[in-house]
Coordinates of C-alpha atoms and ligand atoms in Angstrom, one line a residue:
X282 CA -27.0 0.1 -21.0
X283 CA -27.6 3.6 -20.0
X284 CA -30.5 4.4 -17.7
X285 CA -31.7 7.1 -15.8
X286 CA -31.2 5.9 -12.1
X287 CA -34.8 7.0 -10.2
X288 CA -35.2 6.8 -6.6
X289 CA -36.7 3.6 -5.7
X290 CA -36.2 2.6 -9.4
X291 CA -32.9 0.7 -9.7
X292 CA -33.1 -1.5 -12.5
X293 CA -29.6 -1.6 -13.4
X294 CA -28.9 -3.9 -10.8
X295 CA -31.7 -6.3 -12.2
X296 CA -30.4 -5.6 -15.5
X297 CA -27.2 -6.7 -14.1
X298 CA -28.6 -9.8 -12.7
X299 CA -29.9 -11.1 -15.6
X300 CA -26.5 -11.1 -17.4
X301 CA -25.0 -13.8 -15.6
X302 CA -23.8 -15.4 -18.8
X303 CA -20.3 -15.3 -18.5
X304 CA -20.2 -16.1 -14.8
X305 CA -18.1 -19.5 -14.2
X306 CA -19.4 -20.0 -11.0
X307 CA -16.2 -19.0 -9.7
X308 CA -16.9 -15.7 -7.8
X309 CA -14.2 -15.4 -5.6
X310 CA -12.8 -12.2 -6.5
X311 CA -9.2 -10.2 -6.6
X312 CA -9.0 -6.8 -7.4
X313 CA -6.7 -4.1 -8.3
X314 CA -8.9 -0.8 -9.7
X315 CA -8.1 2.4 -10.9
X316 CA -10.7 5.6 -9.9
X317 CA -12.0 8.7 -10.7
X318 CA -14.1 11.5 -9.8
X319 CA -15.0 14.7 -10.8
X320 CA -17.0 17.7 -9.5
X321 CA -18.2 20.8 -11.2
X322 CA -17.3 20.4 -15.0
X323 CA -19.4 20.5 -18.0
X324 CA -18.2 17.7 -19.4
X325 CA -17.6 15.4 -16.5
X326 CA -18.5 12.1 -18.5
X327 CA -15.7 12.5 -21.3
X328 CA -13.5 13.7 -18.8
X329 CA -14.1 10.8 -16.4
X330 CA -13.9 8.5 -19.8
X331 CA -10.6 10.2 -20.3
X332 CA -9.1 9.7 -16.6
X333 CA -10.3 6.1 -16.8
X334 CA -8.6 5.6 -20.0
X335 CA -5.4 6.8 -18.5
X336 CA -5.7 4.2 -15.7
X337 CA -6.7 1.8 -18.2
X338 CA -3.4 0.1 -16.9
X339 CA -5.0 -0.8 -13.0
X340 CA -7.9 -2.7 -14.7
X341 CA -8.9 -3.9 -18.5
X342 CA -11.8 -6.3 -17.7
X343 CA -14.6 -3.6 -17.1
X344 CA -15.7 0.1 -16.9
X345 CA -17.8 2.0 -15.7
X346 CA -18.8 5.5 -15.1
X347 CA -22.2 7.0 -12.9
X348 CA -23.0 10.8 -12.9
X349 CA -25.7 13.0 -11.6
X350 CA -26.9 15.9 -13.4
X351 CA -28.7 17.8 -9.9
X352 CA -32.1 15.6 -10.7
X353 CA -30.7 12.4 -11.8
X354 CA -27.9 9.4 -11.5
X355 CA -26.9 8.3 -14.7
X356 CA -25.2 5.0 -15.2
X357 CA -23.3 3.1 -18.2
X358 CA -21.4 -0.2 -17.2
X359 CA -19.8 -2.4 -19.4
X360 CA -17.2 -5.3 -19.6
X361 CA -13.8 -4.3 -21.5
X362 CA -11.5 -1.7 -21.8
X363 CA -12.7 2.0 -21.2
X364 CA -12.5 2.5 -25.4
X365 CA -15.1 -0.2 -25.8
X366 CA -17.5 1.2 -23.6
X367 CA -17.0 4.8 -24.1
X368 CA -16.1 5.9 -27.6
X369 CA -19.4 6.4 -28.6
X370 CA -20.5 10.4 -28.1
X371 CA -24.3 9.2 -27.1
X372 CA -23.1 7.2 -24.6
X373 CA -21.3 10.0 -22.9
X374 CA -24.1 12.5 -23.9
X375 CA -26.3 10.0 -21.8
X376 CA -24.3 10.4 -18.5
X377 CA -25.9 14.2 -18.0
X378 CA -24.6 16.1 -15.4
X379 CA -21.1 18.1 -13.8
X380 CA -20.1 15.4 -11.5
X381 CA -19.5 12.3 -12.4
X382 CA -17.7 9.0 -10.6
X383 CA -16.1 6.1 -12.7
X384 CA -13.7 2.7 -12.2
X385 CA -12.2 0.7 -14.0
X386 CA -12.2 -3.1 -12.5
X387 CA -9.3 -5.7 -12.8
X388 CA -10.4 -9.2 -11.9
X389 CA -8.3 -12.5 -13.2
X390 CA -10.5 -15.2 -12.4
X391 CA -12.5 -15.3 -15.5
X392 CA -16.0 -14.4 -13.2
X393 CA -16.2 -11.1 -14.3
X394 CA -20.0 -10.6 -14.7
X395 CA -21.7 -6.9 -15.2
X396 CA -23.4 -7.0 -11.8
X397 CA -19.7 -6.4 -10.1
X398 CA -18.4 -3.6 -12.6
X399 CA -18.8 -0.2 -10.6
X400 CA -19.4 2.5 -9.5
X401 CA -21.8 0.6 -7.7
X402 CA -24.7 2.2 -7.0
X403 CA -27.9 2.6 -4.5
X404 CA -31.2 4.9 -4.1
X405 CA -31.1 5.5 0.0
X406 CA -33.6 7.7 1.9
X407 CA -31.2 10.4 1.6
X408 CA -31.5 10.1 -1.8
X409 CA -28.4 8.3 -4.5
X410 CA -24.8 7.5 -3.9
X411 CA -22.7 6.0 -6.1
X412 CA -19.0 3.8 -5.0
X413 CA -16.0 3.4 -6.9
X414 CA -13.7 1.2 -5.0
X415 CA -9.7 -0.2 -5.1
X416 CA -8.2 -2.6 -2.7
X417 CA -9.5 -5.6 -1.0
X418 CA -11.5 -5.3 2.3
X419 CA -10.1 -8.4 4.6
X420 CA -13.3 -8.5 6.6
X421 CA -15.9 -8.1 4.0
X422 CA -17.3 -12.2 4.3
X423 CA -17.7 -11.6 7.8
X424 CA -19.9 -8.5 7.6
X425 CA -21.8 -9.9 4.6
X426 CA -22.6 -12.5 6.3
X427 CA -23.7 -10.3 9.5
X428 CA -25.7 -8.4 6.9
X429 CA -27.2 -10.9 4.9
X430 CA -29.0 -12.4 8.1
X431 CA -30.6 -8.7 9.2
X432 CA -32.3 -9.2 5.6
X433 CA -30.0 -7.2 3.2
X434 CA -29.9 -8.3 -0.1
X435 CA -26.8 -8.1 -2.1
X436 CA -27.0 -7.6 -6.0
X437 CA -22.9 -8.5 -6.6
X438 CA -20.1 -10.7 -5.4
X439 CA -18.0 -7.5 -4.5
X440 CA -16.3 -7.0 -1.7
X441 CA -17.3 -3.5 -2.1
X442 CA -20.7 -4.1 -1.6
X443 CA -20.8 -4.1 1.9
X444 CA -20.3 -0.5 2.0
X445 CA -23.5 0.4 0.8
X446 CA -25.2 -1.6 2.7
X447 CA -23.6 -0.4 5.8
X448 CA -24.4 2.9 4.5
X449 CA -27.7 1.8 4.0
X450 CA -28.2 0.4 7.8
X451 CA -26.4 3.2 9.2
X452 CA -28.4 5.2 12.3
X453 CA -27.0 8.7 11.4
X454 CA -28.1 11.3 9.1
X455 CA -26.0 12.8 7.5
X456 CA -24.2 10.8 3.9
X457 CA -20.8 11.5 5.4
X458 CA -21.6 10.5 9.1
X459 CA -23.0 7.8 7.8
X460 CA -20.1 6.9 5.0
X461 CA -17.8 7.1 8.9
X462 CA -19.8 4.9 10.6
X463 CA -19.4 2.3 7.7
X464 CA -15.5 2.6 7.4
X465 CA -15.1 2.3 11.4
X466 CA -16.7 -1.3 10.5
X467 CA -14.8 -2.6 7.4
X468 CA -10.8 -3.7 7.8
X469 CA -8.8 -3.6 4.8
X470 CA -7.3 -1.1 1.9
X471 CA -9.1 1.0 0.5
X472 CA -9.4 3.9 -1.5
X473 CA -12.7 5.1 -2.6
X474 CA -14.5 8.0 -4.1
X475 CA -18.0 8.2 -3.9
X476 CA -20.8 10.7 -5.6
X477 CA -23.9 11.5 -3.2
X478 CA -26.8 14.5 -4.1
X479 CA -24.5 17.2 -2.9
X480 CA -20.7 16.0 -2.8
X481 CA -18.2 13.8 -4.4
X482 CA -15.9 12.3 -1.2
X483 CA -13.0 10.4 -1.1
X484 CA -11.5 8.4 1.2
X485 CA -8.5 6.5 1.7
X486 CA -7.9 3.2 4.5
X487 CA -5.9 4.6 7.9
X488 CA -2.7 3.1 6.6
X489 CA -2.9 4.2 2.9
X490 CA -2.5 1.3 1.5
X491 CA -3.6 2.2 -2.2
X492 CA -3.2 5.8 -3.7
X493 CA -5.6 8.7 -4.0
X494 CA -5.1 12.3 -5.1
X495 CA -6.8 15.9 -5.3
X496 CA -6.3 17.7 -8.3
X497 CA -8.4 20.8 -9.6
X498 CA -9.0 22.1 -13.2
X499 CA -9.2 26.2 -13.6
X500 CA -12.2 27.1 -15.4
X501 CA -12.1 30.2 -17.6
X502 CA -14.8 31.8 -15.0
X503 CA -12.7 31.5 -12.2
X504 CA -14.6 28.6 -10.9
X505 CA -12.9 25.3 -10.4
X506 CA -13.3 21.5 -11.1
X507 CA -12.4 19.1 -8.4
X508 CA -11.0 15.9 -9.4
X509 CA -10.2 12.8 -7.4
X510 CA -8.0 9.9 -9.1
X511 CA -5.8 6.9 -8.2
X512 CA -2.7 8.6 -10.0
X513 CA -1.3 12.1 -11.1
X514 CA -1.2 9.8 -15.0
X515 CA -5.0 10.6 -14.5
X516 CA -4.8 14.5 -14.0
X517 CA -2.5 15.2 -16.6
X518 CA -4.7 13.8 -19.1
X519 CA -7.8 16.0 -18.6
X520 CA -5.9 18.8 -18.1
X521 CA -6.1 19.4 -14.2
X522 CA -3.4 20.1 -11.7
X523 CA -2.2 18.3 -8.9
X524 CA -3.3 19.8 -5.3
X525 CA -1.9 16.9 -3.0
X526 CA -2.4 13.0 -2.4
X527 CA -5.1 12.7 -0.1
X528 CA -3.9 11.7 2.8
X529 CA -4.0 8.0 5.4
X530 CA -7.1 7.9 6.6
X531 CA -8.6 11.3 5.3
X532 CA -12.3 12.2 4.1
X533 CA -12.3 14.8 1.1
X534 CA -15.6 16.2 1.3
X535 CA -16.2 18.8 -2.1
X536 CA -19.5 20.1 -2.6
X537 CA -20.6 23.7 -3.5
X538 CA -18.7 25.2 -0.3
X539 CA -15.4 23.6 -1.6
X540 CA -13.0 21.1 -0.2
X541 CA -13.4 19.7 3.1
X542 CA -11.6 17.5 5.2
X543 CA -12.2 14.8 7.7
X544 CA -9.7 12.5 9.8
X545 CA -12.2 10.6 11.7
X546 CA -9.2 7.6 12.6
X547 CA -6.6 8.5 15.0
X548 CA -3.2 8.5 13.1
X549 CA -1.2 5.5 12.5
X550 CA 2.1 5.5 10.6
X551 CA 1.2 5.1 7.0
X552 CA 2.0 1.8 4.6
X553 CA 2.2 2.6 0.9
X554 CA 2.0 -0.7 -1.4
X555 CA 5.6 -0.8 -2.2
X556 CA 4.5 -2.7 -4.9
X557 CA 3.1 0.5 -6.7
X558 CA 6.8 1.8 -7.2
X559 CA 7.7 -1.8 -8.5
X560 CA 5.0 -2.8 -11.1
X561 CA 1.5 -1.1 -10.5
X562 CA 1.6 2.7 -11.1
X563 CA 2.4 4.1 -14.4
X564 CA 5.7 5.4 -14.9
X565 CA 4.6 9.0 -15.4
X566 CA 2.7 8.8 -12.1
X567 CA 4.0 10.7 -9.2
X568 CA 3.5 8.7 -6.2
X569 CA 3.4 9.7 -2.4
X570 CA 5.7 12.9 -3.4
X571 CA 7.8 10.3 -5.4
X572 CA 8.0 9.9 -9.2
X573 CA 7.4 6.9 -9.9
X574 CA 10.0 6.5 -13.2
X575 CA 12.8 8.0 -10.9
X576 CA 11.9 5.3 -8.2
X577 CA 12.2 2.5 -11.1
X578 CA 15.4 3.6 -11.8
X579 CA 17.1 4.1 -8.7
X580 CA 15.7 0.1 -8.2
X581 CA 17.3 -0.7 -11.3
X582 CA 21.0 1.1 -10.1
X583 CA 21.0 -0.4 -6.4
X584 CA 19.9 -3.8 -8.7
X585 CA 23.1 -3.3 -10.3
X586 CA 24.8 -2.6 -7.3
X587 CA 23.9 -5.5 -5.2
X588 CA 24.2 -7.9 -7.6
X589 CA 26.3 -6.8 -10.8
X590 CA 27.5 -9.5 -13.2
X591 CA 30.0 -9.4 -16.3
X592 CA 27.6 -8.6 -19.7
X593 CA 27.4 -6.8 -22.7
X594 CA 24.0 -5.6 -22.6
X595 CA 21.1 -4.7 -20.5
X596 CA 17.8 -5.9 -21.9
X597 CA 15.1 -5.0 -20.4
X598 CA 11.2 -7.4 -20.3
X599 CA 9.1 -4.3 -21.6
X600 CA 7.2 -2.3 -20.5
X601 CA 7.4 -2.4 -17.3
X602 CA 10.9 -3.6 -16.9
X603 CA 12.1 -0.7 -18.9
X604 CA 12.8 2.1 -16.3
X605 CA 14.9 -0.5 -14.2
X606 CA 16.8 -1.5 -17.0
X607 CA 17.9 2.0 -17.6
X608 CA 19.2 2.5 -13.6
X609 CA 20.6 -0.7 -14.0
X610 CA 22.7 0.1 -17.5
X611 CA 23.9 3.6 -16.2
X612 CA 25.1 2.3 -13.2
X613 CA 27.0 -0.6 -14.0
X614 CA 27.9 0.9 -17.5
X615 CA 27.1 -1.9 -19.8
X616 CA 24.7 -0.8 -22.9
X617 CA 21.0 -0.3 -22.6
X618 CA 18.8 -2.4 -26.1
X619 CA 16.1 -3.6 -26.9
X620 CA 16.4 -6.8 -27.3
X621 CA 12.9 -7.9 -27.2
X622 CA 9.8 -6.0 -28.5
X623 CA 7.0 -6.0 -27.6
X624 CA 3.3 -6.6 -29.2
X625 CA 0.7 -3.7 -27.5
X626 CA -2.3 -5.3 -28.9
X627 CA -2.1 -8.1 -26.2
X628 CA -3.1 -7.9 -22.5
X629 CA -1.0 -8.2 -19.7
X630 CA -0.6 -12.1 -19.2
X631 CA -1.7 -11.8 -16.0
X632 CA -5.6 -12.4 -17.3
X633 CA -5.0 -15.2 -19.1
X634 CA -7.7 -17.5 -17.2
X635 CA -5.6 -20.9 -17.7
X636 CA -1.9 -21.4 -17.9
X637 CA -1.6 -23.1 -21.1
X638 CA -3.4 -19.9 -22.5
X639 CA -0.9 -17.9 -20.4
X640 CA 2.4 -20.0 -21.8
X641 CA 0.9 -18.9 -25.3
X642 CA 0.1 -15.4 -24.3
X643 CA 4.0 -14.4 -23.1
X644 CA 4.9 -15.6 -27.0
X645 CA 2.3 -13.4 -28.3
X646 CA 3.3 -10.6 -26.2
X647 CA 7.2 -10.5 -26.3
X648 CA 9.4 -11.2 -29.8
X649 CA 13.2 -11.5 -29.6
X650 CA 15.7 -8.7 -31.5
X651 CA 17.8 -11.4 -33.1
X652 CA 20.7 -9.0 -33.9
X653 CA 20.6 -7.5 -30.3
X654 CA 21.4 -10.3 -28.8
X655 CA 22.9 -13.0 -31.0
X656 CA 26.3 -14.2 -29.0
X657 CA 25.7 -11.2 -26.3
X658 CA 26.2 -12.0 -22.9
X659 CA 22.6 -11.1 -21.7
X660 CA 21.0 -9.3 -18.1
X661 CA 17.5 -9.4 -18.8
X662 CA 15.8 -7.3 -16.0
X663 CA 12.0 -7.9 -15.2
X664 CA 10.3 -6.2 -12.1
X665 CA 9.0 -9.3 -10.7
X666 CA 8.8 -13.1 -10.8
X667 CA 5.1 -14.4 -9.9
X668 CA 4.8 -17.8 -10.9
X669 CA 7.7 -17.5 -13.2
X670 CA 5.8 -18.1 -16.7
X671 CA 7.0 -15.1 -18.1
X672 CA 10.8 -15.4 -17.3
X673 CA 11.1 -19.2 -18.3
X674 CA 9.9 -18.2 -21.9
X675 CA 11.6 -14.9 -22.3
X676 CA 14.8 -16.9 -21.1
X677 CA 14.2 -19.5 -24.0
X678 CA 13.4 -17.0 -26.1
X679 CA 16.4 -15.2 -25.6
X680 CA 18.9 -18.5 -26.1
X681 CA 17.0 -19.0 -29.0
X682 CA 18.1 -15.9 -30.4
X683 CA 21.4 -16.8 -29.6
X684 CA 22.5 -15.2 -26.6
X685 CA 25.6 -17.0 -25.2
X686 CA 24.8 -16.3 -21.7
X687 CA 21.3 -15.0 -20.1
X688 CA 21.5 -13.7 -16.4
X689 CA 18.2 -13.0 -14.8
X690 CA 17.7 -9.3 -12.7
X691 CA 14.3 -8.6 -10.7
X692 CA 13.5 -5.6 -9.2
X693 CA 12.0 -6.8 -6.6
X694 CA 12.4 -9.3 -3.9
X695 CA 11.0 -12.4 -4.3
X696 CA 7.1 -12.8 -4.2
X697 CA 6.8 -14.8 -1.2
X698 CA 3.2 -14.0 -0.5
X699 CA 0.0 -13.1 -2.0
X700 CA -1.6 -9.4 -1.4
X701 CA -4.8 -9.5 0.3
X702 CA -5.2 -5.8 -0.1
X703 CA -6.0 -5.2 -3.8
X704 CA -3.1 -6.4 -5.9
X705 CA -3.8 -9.7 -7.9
X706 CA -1.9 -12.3 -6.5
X707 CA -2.3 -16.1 -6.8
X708 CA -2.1 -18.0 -4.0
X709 CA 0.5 -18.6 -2.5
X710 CA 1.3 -22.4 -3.7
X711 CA 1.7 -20.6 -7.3
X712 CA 4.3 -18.1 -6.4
X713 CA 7.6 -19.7 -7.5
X714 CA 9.2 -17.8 -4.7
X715 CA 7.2 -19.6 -2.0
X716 CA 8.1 -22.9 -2.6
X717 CA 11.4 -22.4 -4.7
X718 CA 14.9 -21.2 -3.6
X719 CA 16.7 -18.6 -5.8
X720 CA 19.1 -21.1 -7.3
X721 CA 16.1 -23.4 -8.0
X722 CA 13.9 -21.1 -9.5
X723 CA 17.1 -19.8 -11.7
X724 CA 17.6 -23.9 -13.1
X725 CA 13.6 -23.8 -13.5
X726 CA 13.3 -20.8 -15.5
X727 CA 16.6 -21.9 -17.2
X728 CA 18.6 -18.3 -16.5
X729 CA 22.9 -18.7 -16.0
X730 CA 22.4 -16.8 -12.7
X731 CA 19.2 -14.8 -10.9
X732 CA 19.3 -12.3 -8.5
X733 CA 16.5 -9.8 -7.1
X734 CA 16.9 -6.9 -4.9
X735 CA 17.0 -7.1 -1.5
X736 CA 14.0 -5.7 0.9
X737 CA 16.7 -3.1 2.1
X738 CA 17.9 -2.3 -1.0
X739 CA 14.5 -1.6 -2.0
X740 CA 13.9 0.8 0.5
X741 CA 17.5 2.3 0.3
X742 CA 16.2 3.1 -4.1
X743 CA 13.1 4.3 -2.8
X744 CA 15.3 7.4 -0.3
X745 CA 14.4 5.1 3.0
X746 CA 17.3 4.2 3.9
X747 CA 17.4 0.3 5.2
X748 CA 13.8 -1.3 6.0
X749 CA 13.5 -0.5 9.5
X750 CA 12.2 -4.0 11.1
X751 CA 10.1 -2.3 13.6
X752 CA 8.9 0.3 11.7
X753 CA 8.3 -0.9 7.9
X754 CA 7.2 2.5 5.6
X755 CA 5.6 0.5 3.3
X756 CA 3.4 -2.3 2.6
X757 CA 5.6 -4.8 1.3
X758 CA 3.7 -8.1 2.3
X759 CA 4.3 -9.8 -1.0
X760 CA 7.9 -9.4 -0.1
X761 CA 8.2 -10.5 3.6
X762 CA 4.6 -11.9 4.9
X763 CA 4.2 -9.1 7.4
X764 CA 0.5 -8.1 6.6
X765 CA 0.1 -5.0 8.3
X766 CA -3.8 -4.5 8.8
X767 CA -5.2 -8.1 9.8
X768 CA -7.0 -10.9 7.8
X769 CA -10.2 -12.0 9.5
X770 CA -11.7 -13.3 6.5
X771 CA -8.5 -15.6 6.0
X772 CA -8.6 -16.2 9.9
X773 CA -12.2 -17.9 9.7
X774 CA -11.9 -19.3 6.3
X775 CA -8.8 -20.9 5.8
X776 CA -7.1 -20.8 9.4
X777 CA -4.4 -23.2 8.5
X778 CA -3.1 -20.6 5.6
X779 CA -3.0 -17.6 7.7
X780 CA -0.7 -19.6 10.3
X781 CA 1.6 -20.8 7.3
X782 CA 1.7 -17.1 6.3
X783 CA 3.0 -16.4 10.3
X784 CA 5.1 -19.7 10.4
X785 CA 7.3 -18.5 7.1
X786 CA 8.2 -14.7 8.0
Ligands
AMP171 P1 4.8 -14.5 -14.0 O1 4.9 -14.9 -15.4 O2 3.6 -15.2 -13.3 O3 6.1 -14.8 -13.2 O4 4.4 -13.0 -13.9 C1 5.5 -12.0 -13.9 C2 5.1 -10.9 -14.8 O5 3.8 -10.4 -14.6 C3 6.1 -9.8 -14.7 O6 6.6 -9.5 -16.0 C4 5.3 -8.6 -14.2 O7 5.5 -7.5 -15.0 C5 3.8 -9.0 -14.3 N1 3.1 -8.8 -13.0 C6 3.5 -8.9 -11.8 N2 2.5 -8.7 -10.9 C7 1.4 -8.5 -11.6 C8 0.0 -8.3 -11.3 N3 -0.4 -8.2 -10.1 N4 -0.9 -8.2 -12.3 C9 -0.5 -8.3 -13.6 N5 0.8 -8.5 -14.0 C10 1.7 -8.7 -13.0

């Protein structure tokens, strides 16, 4: 599905339309993405295909990439993982041009239809403009709905949709004056990079919710490539190197004159997703200065520190329990094994659309190392409990096997709260930690003890010292319910849920 994107000839959203197939009805959608950009390289398709495919890990239910080759906007979307949709060399041959945009879309609901894979993409007077997005805008019903009565027609379910029609609306001239006047509307977290005719911006919300970075590839000629991307994971694949995150509430402007920057909000202290450090970014990422692995491990050593327990070894839930597991086993000095392997040819069981599928999933995923743990006193250490499918069959899993004790270790508080700004999240009656005490949830997933790190010691691994109450640096609404940028959608639509997420801070 490649086409050559004409002014005034958009048929890949009717395409799109058409293949409504899949779509359950169900379009309520929750997002966590991973983007990228690039400006100025001969090969900016395969290069965006490779950036994508290092990010595969922020989204495996669709890809997409749109580039422009000075004439034309080139477009391939497709559901799947960035292999399936961009192995083939004609494909990528197809997306002509040295500046190309691309995304990669995680969605859990099962309603993942082609018309919401981005970049999204629109032919304006000024001519195209293409919109990679990751977060969640918390206003995005009410503007649509604002928009959809002036007569706009939207082509997708997506949130970030509203963008270019606000775009689209806008009274300025100029793309970027335009692009500001749209942001000054929408609330929410958002990082964004976005291809026009003459520049490939990004953007990222006031607070800096989700990440974004710079880096530049040195041609042989002296000239450079520009490359935006949700992690540094991105950038080391294609070769580039890493210039600096882009910052709270910054424009990046690159077009033929360079690199420009815009600050068009007035500064606010900024709110990384905690939850980044804990789960979302890949280990290799640096993150806000901060390597990510490091930060994983430190967790795991003030997880040992806070609550330590007598054992004889340290298993870690792979992958991503891994680097805590290590912090946790140097520090308290009990052995580091692998004690349960895991099967890569599976998804994360997070997409599993129903939970019996998602019981079967954890077995397909994870296998127990008999030997390893056979009459070993067991710390199994996960990076977070969500509705607790995952540790309630490891723990089985691990008594069958014949451990003589299993003690559970998160590193993380406990998921109080759904993310309304781009992590998936159930709601919040399916978070075990909502409705469970520790000591219940430890009898329910059938662990000899459980213990997860405390919000302070969380911030005290991550160089912050204790969380400051009045002052939070990060996002960590999952953790506590304190939603630093405000919910209006949730305000108007389900009023009695946003005062149960005040009532239970
Ligand atoms: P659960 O089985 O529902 O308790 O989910 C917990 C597991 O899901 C943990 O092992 C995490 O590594 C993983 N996880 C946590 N948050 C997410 C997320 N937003 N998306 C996908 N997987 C997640």
């Amino acid at each position: 599905m490649t086409k050559a994107l004409a002014p005034l000839q958009d048929d890949m959203f009717r395409a799109c339309l058409r293949d409504d197939s899949s779509d359950d009805g169900d379009d309520e959608m929750h997002e966590e993405c991973g983007v990228f950009g690039i400006w100025n390289h001969s090969d900016a398709a395969a290069v965006t295909a490779l950036g994508l495919h290092s990010l595969q890990h922020r989204g495996q239910e669709a890809a997409g990439i749109v580039s422009y080759d000075g004439q034309h906007f080139h477009s391939h979307r497709g559901l799947g993982l960035v292999g399936d949709n961009f192995s083939d060399a004609r494909v990528i041959a197809s997306l002509a041009g040295t500046r190309a945009v691309g995304h990669n879309r995680y969605a859990t609901t099962g309603d993942t239809v082609l018309r919401n894979v981005q970049p999204l993409y629109a032919d304006f007077e000024f001519g195209g403009f293409a919109v990679a997005h990751n977060g969640n805008l918390t206003n995005a019903t009410a503007i649509r709905r604002a928009l959809v009565r002036r007569g706009c027609l939207f082509q997708s379910t997506t949130d970030s949709e509203v963008f270019i029609h606000l775009i689209a609306i806008s009274l300025y001239s100029t793309v970027a004056d335009r692009l500001i006047d749209a942001l000054k509307q929408v609330i929410g977290a958002y990082s964004l990079i976005a291809l026009s005719n003459d520049a490939l911006m990004g953007v990222r919300d006031p607070l800096g919710v989700r990440p974004l970075i710079l880096g530049r590839v040195a041609h042989a000629d002296g000239s450079v490539a520009w490359v935006l991307a949700s992690e540094t994971c991105a950038l080391d694949i294609v070769g580039a190197d890493f210039v600096r995150d882009v910052e709270p509430g910054e424009i990046i402007i690159i077009n033929d004159q360079g690199v420009h920057s815009i600050r068009p909000f007035s500064r606010v202290p900024a709110r990384f997703c905690v939850f980044e450090y804990i789960y979302f970014s890949r280990p290799d990422s640096v993150a806000e200065g901060m390597p990510v692995y490091a930060a994983r491990k430190r967790i795991g050593a003030e997880l040992a520190r806070e609550s330590g327990v007598p054992a004889d070894v340290i298993v870690p839930v792979p992958d991503s329990g891994v680097p805590a597991a290590m912090g946790y086993a140097s520090e308290s000095g009990i052995p580091f094994e692998l004690g349960i392997i895991r099967n890569h040819y599976v998804g994360r069981t997070f997409i599993e659309p129903t939970e019996r599928v998602r019981h079967l999933g954890v077995k397909l995923k994870h296998s127990a190392n008999a030997p390893i743990l056979a009459g070993k006193r067991v710390i199994l250490v996960d990076d977070s409990i969500v509705r607790g499918t995952t540790s309630k069959k490891i723990v089985e899993m691990v008594r069958n096997a014949g451990a003589a004790e299993v003690h559970m270790r998160v590193s993380s508080p406990p998921t109080t709260h759904s993310c309304f700004y781009g992590i998936d999240t159930p709601e919040r009656g399916k978070l075990l930690a909502a409705t469970h005490s520790v000591e219940d949830m430890a009898a329910l997933i059938g662990a000899d003890s459980l213990a997860f790190i405390s919000i302070d010691g969380l911030y005290r691994a991550l160089n912050k010292g204790d969380r400051n109450p009045g002052r939070p640096q990060y996002c960590d609404a999952c953790f506590t319910g304190e939603y630093p940028i405000p919910l209006p959608d949730m305000a108007e639509n389900d009023p009695r849920q946003l005062s149960l997420l005040s009532e239970s801070r």
